[in-house]
Coordinates of C-alpha atoms in Angstrom, one line a residue:
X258 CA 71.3 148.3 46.4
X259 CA 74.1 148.7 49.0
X260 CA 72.3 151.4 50.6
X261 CA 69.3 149.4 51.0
X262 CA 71.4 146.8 52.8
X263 CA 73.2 148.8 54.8
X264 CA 70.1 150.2 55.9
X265 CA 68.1 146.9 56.2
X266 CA 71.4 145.4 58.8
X267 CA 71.1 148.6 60.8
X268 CA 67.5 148.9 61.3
X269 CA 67.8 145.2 61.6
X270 CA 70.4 145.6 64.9
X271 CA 68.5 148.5 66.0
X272 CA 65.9 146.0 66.2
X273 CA 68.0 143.2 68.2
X274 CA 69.5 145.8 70.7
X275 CA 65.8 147.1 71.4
X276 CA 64.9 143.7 72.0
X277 CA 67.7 141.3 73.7
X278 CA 69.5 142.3 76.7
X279 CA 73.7 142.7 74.5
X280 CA 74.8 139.2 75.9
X281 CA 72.1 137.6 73.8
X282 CA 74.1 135.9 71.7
X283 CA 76.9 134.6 74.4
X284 CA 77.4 131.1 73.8
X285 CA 75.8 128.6 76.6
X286 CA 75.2 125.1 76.2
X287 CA 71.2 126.1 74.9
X288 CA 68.6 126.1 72.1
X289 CA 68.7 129.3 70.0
X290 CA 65.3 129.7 71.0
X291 CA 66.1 129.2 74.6
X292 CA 68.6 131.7 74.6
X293 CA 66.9 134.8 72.9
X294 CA 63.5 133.8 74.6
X295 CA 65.7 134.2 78.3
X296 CA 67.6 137.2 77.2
X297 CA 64.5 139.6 76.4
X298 CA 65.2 142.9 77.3
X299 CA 63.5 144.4 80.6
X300 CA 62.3 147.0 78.3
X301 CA 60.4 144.5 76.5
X302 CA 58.9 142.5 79.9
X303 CA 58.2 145.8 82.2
X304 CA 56.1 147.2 79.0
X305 CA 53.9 143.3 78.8
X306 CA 53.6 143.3 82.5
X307 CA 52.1 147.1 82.4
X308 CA 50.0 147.2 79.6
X309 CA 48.9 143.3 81.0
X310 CA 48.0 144.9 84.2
X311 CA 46.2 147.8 82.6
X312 CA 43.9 146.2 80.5
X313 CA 43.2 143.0 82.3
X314 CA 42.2 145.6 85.5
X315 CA 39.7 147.2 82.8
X316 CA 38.9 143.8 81.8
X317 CA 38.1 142.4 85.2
X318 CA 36.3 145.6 85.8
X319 CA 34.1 145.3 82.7
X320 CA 33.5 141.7 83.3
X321 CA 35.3 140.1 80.5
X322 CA 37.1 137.3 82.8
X323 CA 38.4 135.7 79.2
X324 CA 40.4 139.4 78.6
X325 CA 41.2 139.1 81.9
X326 CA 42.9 135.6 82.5
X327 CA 44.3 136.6 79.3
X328 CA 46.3 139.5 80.2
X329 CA 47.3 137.5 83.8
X330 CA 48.5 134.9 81.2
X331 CA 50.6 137.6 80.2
X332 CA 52.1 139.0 83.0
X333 CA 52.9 136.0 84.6
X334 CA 55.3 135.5 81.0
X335 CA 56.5 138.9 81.8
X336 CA 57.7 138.2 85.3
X337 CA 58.8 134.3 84.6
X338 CA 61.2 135.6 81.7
X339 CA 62.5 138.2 84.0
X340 CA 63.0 135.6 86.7
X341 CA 64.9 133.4 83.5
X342 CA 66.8 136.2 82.1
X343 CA 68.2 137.7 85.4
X344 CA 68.8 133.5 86.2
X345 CA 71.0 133.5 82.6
X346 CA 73.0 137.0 83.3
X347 CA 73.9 135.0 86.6
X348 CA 75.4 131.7 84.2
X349 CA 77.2 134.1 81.9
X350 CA 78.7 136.3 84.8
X351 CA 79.9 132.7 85.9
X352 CA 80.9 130.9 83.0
X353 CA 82.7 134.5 81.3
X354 CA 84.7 134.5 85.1
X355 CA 85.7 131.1 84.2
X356 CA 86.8 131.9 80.4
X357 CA 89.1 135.0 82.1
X358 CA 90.6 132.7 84.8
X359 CA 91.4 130.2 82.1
X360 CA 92.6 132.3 80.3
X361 CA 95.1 133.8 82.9
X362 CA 96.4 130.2 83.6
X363 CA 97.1 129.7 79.5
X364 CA 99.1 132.6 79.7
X365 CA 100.6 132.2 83.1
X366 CA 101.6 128.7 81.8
X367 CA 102.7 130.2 78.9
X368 CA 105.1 132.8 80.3
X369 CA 106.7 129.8 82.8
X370 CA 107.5 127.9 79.5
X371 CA 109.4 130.6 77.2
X372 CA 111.0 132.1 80.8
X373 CA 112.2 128.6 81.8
X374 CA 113.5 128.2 77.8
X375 CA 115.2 131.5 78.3
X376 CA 116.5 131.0 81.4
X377 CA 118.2 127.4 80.7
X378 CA 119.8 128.7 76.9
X379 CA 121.7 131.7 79.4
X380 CA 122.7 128.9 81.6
X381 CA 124.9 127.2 78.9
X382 CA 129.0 128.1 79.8
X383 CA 129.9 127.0 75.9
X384 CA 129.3 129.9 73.5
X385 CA 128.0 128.2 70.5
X386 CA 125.3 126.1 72.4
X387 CA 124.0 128.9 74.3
X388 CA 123.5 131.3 71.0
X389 CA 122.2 128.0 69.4
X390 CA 119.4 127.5 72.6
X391 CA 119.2 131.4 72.8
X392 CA 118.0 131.7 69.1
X393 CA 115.6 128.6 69.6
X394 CA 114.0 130.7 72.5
X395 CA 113.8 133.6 70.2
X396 CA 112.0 131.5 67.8
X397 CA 109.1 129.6 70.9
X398 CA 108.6 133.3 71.9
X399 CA 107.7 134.2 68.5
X400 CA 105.4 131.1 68.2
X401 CA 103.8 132.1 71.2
X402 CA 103.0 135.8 70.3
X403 CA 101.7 134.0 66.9
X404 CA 99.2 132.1 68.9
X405 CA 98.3 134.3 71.9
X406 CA 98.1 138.1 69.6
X407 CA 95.2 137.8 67.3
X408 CA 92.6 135.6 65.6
X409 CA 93.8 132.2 65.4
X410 CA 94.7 132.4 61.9
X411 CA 96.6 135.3 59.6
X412 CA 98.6 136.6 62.1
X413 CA 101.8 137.3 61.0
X414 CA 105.5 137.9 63.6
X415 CA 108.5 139.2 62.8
X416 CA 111.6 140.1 64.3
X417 CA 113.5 143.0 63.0
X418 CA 117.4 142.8 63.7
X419 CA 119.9 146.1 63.8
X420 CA 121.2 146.1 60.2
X421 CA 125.0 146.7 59.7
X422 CA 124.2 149.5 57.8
X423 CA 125.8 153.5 58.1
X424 CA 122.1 154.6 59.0
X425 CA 119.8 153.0 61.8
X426 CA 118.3 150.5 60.1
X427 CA 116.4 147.3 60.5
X428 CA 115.3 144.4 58.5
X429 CA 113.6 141.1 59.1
X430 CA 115.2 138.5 60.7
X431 CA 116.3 135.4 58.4
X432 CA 115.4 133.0 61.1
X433 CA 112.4 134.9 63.6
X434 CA 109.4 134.9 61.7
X435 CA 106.5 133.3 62.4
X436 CA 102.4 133.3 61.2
X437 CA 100.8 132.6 57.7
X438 CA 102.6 132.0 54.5
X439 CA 105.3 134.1 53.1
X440 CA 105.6 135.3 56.4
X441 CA 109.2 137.0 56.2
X442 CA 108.5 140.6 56.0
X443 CA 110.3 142.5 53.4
X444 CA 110.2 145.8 54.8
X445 CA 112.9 147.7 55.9
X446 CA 112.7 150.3 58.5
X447 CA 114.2 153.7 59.0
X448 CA 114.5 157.1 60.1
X449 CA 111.8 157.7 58.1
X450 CA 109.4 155.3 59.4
X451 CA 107.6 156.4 62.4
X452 CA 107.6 153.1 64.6
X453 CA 111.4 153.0 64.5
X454 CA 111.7 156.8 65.5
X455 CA 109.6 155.9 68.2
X456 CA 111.4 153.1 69.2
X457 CA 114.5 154.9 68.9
X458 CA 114.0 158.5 71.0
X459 CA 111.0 156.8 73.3
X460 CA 111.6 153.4 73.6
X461 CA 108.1 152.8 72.6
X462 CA 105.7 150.5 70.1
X463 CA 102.8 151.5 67.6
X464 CA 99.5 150.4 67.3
X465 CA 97.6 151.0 64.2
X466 CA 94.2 149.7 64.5
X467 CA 93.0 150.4 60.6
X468 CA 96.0 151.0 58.6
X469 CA 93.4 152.1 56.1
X470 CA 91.5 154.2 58.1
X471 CA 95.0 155.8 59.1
X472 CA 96.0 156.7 55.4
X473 CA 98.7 154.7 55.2
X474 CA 100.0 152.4 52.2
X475 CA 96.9 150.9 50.4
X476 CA 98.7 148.2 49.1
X477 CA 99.6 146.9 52.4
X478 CA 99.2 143.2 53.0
X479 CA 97.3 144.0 56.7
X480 CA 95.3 146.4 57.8
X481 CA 95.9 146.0 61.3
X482 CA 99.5 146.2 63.2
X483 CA 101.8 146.5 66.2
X484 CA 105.2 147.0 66.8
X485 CA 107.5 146.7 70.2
X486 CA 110.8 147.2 70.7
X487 CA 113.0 144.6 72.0
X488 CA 115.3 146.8 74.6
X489 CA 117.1 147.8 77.7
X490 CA 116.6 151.0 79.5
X491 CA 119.8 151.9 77.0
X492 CA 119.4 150.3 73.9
X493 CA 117.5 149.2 71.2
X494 CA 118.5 145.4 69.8
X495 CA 115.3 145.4 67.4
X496 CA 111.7 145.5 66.8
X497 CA 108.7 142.5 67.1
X498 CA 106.0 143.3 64.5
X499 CA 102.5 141.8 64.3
X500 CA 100.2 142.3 62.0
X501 CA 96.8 140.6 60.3
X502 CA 94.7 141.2 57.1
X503 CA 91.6 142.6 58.8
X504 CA 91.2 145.6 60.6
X505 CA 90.5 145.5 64.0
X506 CA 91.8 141.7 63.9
X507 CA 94.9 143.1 67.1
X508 CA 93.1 144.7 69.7
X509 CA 95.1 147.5 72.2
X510 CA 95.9 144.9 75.2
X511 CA 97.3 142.5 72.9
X512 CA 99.1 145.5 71.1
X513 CA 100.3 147.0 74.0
X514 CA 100.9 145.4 77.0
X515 CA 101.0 141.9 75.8
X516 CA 103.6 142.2 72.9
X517 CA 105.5 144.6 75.4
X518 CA 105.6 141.4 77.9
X519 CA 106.6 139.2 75.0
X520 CA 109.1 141.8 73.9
X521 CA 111.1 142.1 77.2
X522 CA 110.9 138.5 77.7
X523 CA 112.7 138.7 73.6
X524 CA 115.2 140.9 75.0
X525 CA 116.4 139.0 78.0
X526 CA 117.6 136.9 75.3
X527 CA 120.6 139.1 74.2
X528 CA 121.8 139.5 77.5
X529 CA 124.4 137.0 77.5
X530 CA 126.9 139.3 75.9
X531 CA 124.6 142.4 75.2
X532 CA 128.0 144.5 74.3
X533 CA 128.6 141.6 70.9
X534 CA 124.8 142.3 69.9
X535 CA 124.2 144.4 67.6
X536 CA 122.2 147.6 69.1
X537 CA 121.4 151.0 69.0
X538 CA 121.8 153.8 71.4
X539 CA 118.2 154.6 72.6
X540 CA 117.9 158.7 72.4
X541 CA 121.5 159.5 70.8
X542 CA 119.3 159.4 67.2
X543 CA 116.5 162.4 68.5
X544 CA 118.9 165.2 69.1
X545 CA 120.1 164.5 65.2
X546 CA 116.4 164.2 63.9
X547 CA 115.8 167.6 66.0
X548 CA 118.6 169.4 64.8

């Protein structure tokens, strides 16, 4: 029965893409109808405006006017849905310019609000206040990886602090956690775990697009996941982590160069006394995992 199905849905988008030009089902304020009837594919209104020609010129030439009118009937479809589709591709180009551009103010806007945050908690002379403003900036930058990193709900953040432990170690921060519920990780990373090895000797995150897919941990609560590290050029002060239920969910922009902008923005944070945070020496760790 599966098999059937799964056959059915592909023969059924096989069927779609044949037929609709792939920005069929972009959202414009229009009827259903509207939309797939100006979104015919030029396959579809080159091959009615042919086989119109052809038989209403055999038509004409046989004397059946009733074929004939019939068939111009149909080529003047042809060419006014390729005068209304080509008129829609202009409306999306415009309104999906519009989406990016709003976009880039969102995040724009965005970025002014967790720098300015940052930038005032430095700014405070009296040590407690500035830790206690510097944490609450760790915790809106969190927030706004929740909301800008993934679908709008599931996502789950996590900061992972350096762990007063003999080996390099991390664990999830008590306070910087944000996303759906029960959404302090438990997980504890190490030289064993690959995104912390490549944290440590590269300064670098990992994207897994289909933790299944992958062959990692089955039981995993996600499927999909990132992870950045919060660093100088020198040293490593922890980890962000994002992840979601579904596969795919975290796409590589938002993986990699957005959660890296989020990150370095996290680790401007510890600059007020970096030498009191707790860190690790980026590439001391690789010679010993080498040796």
């Amino acid at each position: 029965m599966n098999w059937v199905r799964s056959k059915f849905y592909s023969l059924r988008q096989g069927t779609v893409r044949l037929l609709f030009t792939d920005d069929y089902e972009f959202s414009l304020p229009e009827a259903s109808w509207a939309a797939k009837a100006t979104s015919v594919s030029p396959h579809v209104t080159n091959f009615i405006v042919v086989i119109g020609s052809l038989v209403g010129g055999v038509s004409f030439g046989q004397g059946s006017w009733s074929w004939g009118i019939l068939c111009g009937v149909f080529i003047a479809m042809g060419i006014i849905l390729d005068y209304l589709r080509d008129r829609r591709e202009v409306q999306i180009s415009t309104e999906k310019r519009n989406l990016q551009q709003q976009a880039i103010k969102d995040l724009v806007h965005t970025l002014i609000d967790t720098s300015q945050g940052t930038c005032d908690a430095l700014s405070i002379e009296e040590k407690r206040r500035r830790e206690a403003s510097l944490a609450a900036a760790r915790k809106a930058i969190l927030s706004t990886i929740r909301r800008s990193i993934g679908p709008e709900n599931g996502v789950r953040v996590n900061f992972f602090e350096v762990a007063e432990d003999s080996a390099p170690t991390l664990r999830a921060s008590t306070y910087a956690h944000e996303g759906r519920s029960n959404h302090r990780s438990t997980r504890i990373f190490d030289l064993h775990d690959e995104s912390l090895k490549l944290a440590l000797c590269h300064n670098q995150g990992r994207f897994i697009v289909d933790a299944k897919a992958a062959g990692l941990d089955s039981e995993l609560p996600y499927q999909t996941f990132a992870t950045m590290p919060v660093s100088s050029e020198n040293y490593l002060y922890g980890m962000i982590t994002v992840d979601s239920p579904e596969a795919g969910d975290i796409n590589e922009f938002e993986a990699k160069e957005l959660l890296n902008l989020y990150a370095s923005q996290f680790a401007l944070t510890f600059m007020s006394s970096p030498k009191e945070a707790k860190r690790l020496r980026i590439g001391d760790i690789c010679n010993d995992l080498d040796n």
